[in-house]
Amino acid sequence: MASGENITAASALHEEAATAAKAWARQLASAASGGQLAIRRVIRSLHVVWAQPALLALPRDYDRLFTYYHERVCLQCGAVPKEASVCLLCGTLVCLKQACCRRHQVAEAVQHAQECGGGTGIFLVVTSTYIIVIRGRRACLWGSLYLDDYDEEDRDLKRGKPLYLSQDRLELLQAQWLAHRFDHTKRTWVWHRDSL
Ligand SMILES: [Zn+2]
Ligand SMILES: [Zn+2]
């Protein structure tokens, strides 16, 4: 592309969106002459293309997630985190609660929740299987998305039984996140004092 240097990601996206909108309008206009059924078909096809935001895709076996993350280094401090925690919005690994990544007295997960989720953060603590949700100045222990064969959690991986992703829990977590309903969940919320 000759004028490639002048195209930024933002302008490309903008142009693409405009082109797509024009195409949709054309499709709708031509369907309009075909009556209600034709319009409905077009609208349904447009709807399928759109996917709502989703949390990070997680493997079914906890073992795979653990193996993938437990020796990984934090990009901020370069060390393997003591309590490695994965942001379920973007996949970044943070040092939960640790002094190494504290900036202006704010620990890394809280910093990351501000930068990545506008104050809302969902972290999977790799060493305990637990989910920690941060909402502004408060946080809660949400529970685990991974359960054993008897649908029980294995917090801190003490029993060492194989754990599998619970689709029901994942869907619940995702629904609460999408609907901004975390404040209304019956979990115990505590002030995190920037220490997470
Ligand atoms: Zn993130
Ligand atoms: Zn770190």
CSV table of C-alpha atoms and ligand atoms in Angstrom, one decimal:
chain,number,residue,atom,x,y,z
A,1,MET,CA,0.0,0.0,0.0
A,2,ALA,CA,1.6,3.3,-1.1
A,3,SER,CA,0.1,5.6,1.4
A,4,GLY,CA,0.4,3.0,4.2
A,5,GLU,CA,2.3,5.2,6.5
A,6,ASN,CA,-0.6,7.6,6.8
A,7,ILE,CA,-3.1,5.0,7.9
A,8,THR,CA,-3.4,4.5,11.6
A,9,ALA,CA,-5.2,1.6,13.3
A,10,ALA,CA,-7.9,4.0,14.4
A,11,SER,CA,-8.5,5.4,11.0
A,12,ALA,CA,-8.5,2.0,9.4
A,13,LEU,CA,-11.0,0.8,12.0
A,14,HIS,CA,-13.1,3.9,11.3
A,15,GLU,CA,-13.1,3.3,7.6
A,16,GLU,CA,-13.9,-0.4,8.0
A,17,ALA,CA,-16.8,0.5,10.2
A,18,ALA,CA,-18.2,3.0,7.8
A,19,THR,CA,-17.9,0.5,4.9
A,20,ALA,CA,-19.6,-2.2,7.0
A,21,ALA,CA,-22.4,0.2,7.9
A,22,LYS,CA,-23.0,1.2,4.3
A,23,ALA,CA,-23.1,-2.5,3.3
A,24,TRP,CA,-25.6,-3.2,6.0
A,25,ALA,CA,-27.8,-0.3,4.9
A,26,ARG,CA,-27.7,-1.6,1.3
A,27,GLN,CA,-28.6,-5.1,2.4
A,28,LEU,CA,-31.5,-3.8,4.5
A,29,ALA,CA,-32.8,-1.5,1.7
A,30,SER,CA,-32.8,-4.3,-0.8
A,31,ALA,CA,-34.5,-6.6,1.8
A,32,ALA,CA,-37.2,-4.0,2.5
A,33,SER,CA,-38.7,-4.6,-0.9
A,34,GLY,CA,-38.9,-8.3,-0.1
A,35,GLY,CA,-41.3,-7.9,2.9
A,36,GLN,CA,-41.1,-8.7,6.5
A,37,LEU,CA,-39.6,-12.2,6.3
A,38,ALA,CA,-36.7,-11.0,4.1
A,39,ILE,CA,-36.0,-8.1,6.5
A,40,ARG,CA,-36.0,-10.5,9.5
A,41,ARG,CA,-33.6,-12.8,7.8
A,42,VAL,CA,-31.1,-9.9,7.1
A,43,ILE,CA,-31.4,-8.6,10.7
A,44,ARG,CA,-30.8,-12.1,12.1
A,45,SER,CA,-27.7,-12.5,9.9
A,46,LEU,CA,-26.3,-9.2,11.0
A,47,HIS,CA,-26.9,-10.2,14.6
A,48,VAL,CA,-24.9,-13.4,14.3
A,49,VAL,CA,-21.8,-11.5,13.2
A,50,TRP,CA,-21.8,-9.5,16.5
A,51,ALA,CA,-20.4,-11.2,19.5
A,52,GLN,CA,-20.5,-9.8,23.0
A,53,PRO,CA,-17.4,-9.3,25.0
A,54,ALA,CA,-16.1,-12.5,26.6
A,55,LEU,CA,-13.8,-13.4,29.4
A,56,LEU,CA,-10.5,-15.1,28.6
A,57,ALA,CA,-11.0,-18.5,27.1
A,58,LEU,CA,-10.0,-21.0,29.7
A,59,PRO,CA,-8.9,-24.7,29.3
A,60,ARG,CA,-11.2,-27.4,30.6
A,61,ASP,CA,-8.4,-29.0,32.7
A,62,TYR,CA,-7.0,-26.9,35.5
A,63,ASP,CA,-3.7,-28.8,35.0
A,64,ARG,CA,-3.2,-27.1,31.7
A,65,LEU,CA,-3.8,-23.7,33.0
A,66,PHE,CA,-1.5,-24.3,36.0
A,67,THR,CA,1.3,-25.7,33.8
A,68,TYR,CA,1.0,-22.8,31.4
A,69,TYR,CA,1.1,-20.0,34.0
A,70,HIS,CA,3.0,-21.2,37.1
A,71,GLU,CA,6.5,-20.6,35.9
A,72,ARG,CA,5.7,-17.5,33.9
A,73,VAL,CA,7.3,-14.2,34.8
A,74,CYS,CA,5.5,-10.9,35.5
A,75,LEU,CA,6.2,-8.4,32.7
A,76,GLN,CA,6.4,-5.6,35.2
A,77,CYS,CA,9.1,-7.0,37.6
A,78,GLY,CA,10.5,-9.9,35.5
A,79,ALA,CA,10.1,-12.4,38.4
A,80,VAL,CA,7.9,-15.4,38.8
A,81,PRO,CA,5.0,-14.1,41.0
A,82,LYS,CA,4.5,-15.7,44.4
A,83,GLU,CA,0.7,-15.6,43.9
A,84,ALA,CA,0.5,-15.5,40.2
A,85,SER,CA,-2.9,-14.2,39.1
A,86,VAL,CA,-4.3,-13.9,35.6
A,87,CYS,CA,-6.5,-11.1,34.5
A,88,LEU,CA,-9.5,-12.7,32.9
A,89,LEU,CA,-10.1,-9.7,30.8
A,90,CYS,CA,-6.8,-9.7,28.9
A,91,GLY,CA,-4.6,-12.6,30.2
A,92,THR,CA,-1.9,-10.5,31.8
A,93,LEU,CA,-0.1,-12.1,34.7
A,94,VAL,CA,0.2,-9.9,37.8
A,95,CYS,CA,1.9,-10.2,41.2
A,96,LEU,CA,-1.1,-10.3,43.6
A,97,LYS,CA,-0.3,-8.5,47.0
A,98,GLN,CA,3.4,-8.4,46.4
A,99,ALA,CA,5.7,-5.5,47.2
A,100,CYS,CA,7.8,-6.0,44.0
A,101,CYS,CA,5.2,-4.4,41.7
A,102,ARG,CA,3.7,-1.9,44.1
A,103,ARG,CA,3.6,1.6,42.6
A,104,HIS,CA,2.7,4.6,44.8
A,105,GLN,CA,1.5,2.2,47.5
A,106,VAL,CA,-0.8,0.5,45.0
A,107,ALA,CA,-0.3,-3.3,44.4
A,108,GLU,CA,-0.3,-4.7,40.9
A,109,ALA,CA,-3.8,-6.2,40.7
A,110,VAL,CA,-5.4,-3.0,41.7
A,111,GLN,CA,-3.3,-1.0,39.3
A,112,HIS,CA,-4.1,-3.4,36.6
A,113,ALA,CA,-7.9,-3.4,37.3
A,114,GLN,CA,-7.8,0.4,36.9
A,115,GLU,CA,-5.9,0.3,33.6
A,116,CYS,CA,-7.5,-2.7,32.1
A,117,GLY,CA,-11.1,-2.6,33.4
A,118,GLY,CA,-11.7,1.0,34.5
A,119,GLY,CA,-11.6,-0.1,38.1
A,120,THR,CA,-13.2,-3.6,37.7
A,121,GLY,CA,-10.8,-6.5,37.6
A,122,ILE,CA,-11.4,-10.3,37.6
A,123,PHE,CA,-8.3,-12.3,38.5
A,124,LEU,CA,-7.8,-16.0,38.7
A,125,VAL,CA,-5.2,-16.8,41.3
A,126,VAL,CA,-3.3,-19.7,39.8
A,127,THR,CA,-2.0,-21.1,43.1
A,128,SER,CA,-5.4,-21.3,44.7
A,129,THR,CA,-7.8,-21.7,41.8
A,130,TYR,CA,-9.8,-18.8,43.3
A,131,ILE,CA,-11.4,-15.8,41.5
A,132,ILE,CA,-10.9,-12.4,43.0
A,133,VAL,CA,-13.1,-9.6,41.8
A,134,ILE,CA,-12.1,-6.0,42.3
A,135,ARG,CA,-14.7,-3.3,42.0
A,136,GLY,CA,-13.2,0.2,42.7
A,137,ARG,CA,-12.0,0.2,46.3
A,138,ARG,CA,-13.6,-3.1,47.3
A,139,ALA,CA,-12.9,-6.7,46.4
A,140,CYS,CA,-14.4,-10.1,47.0
A,141,LEU,CA,-13.4,-13.7,46.9
A,142,TRP,CA,-15.8,-14.9,44.2
A,143,GLY,CA,-15.1,-18.7,44.4
A,144,SER,CA,-13.5,-21.1,42.0
A,145,LEU,CA,-14.4,-21.8,38.4
A,146,TYR,CA,-12.8,-25.2,38.6
A,147,LEU,CA,-14.4,-28.2,40.4
A,148,ASP,CA,-13.6,-31.8,40.9
A,149,ASP,CA,-15.7,-34.8,39.9
A,150,TYR,CA,-18.0,-34.2,42.9
A,151,ASP,CA,-18.5,-30.5,42.0
A,152,GLU,CA,-16.4,-29.4,44.9
A,153,GLU,CA,-13.7,-26.8,45.0
A,154,ASP,CA,-10.1,-27.5,45.9
A,155,ARG,CA,-9.0,-24.3,47.3
A,156,ASP,CA,-5.2,-23.9,47.4
A,157,LEU,CA,-5.0,-27.2,45.5
A,158,LYS,CA,-4.6,-29.1,48.8
A,159,ARG,CA,-6.3,-32.4,47.7
A,160,GLY,CA,-4.7,-32.5,44.3
A,161,LYS,CA,-7.7,-34.0,42.6
A,162,PRO,CA,-8.1,-33.2,38.9
A,163,LEU,CA,-10.2,-30.0,38.4
A,164,TYR,CA,-12.4,-29.1,35.5
A,165,LEU,CA,-13.9,-25.9,34.3
A,166,SER,CA,-17.5,-25.4,35.5
A,167,GLN,CA,-19.4,-24.0,32.5
A,168,ASP,CA,-22.3,-22.9,34.8
A,169,ARG,CA,-20.0,-20.9,37.1
A,170,LEU,CA,-18.1,-19.4,34.1
A,171,GLU,CA,-21.4,-18.3,32.6
A,172,LEU,CA,-22.6,-16.8,35.9
A,173,LEU,CA,-19.3,-14.9,36.3
A,174,GLN,CA,-19.5,-13.6,32.8
A,175,ALA,CA,-23.1,-12.6,33.1
A,176,GLN,CA,-22.4,-10.7,36.3
A,177,TRP,CA,-19.5,-8.9,34.6
A,178,LEU,CA,-21.4,-8.0,31.5
A,179,ALA,CA,-24.4,-6.7,33.4
A,180,HIS,CA,-22.3,-4.8,36.0
A,181,ARG,CA,-24.0,-6.8,38.6
A,182,PHE,CA,-21.1,-7.5,40.9
A,183,ASP,CA,-22.3,-5.1,43.5
A,184,HIS,CA,-25.4,-7.1,44.0
A,185,THR,CA,-23.8,-10.5,44.4
A,186,LYS,CA,-24.1,-12.1,47.9
A,187,ARG,CA,-20.3,-12.2,48.4
A,188,THR,CA,-18.5,-10.6,51.2
A,189,TRP,CA,-16.9,-7.4,50.0
A,190,VAL,CA,-14.0,-5.9,51.8
A,191,TRP,CA,-11.9,-2.7,51.4
A,192,HIS,CA,-8.8,-3.9,49.6
A,193,ARG,CA,-6.8,-0.7,50.6
A,194,ASP,CA,-4.8,-1.0,47.3
A,195,SER,CA,-3.1,-4.1,48.8
A,196,LEU,CA,-4.1,-6.7,46.2
B,1,ZN,ZN,-6.2,-7.1,32.1
B,2,ZN,ZN,4.5,-8.1,39.0
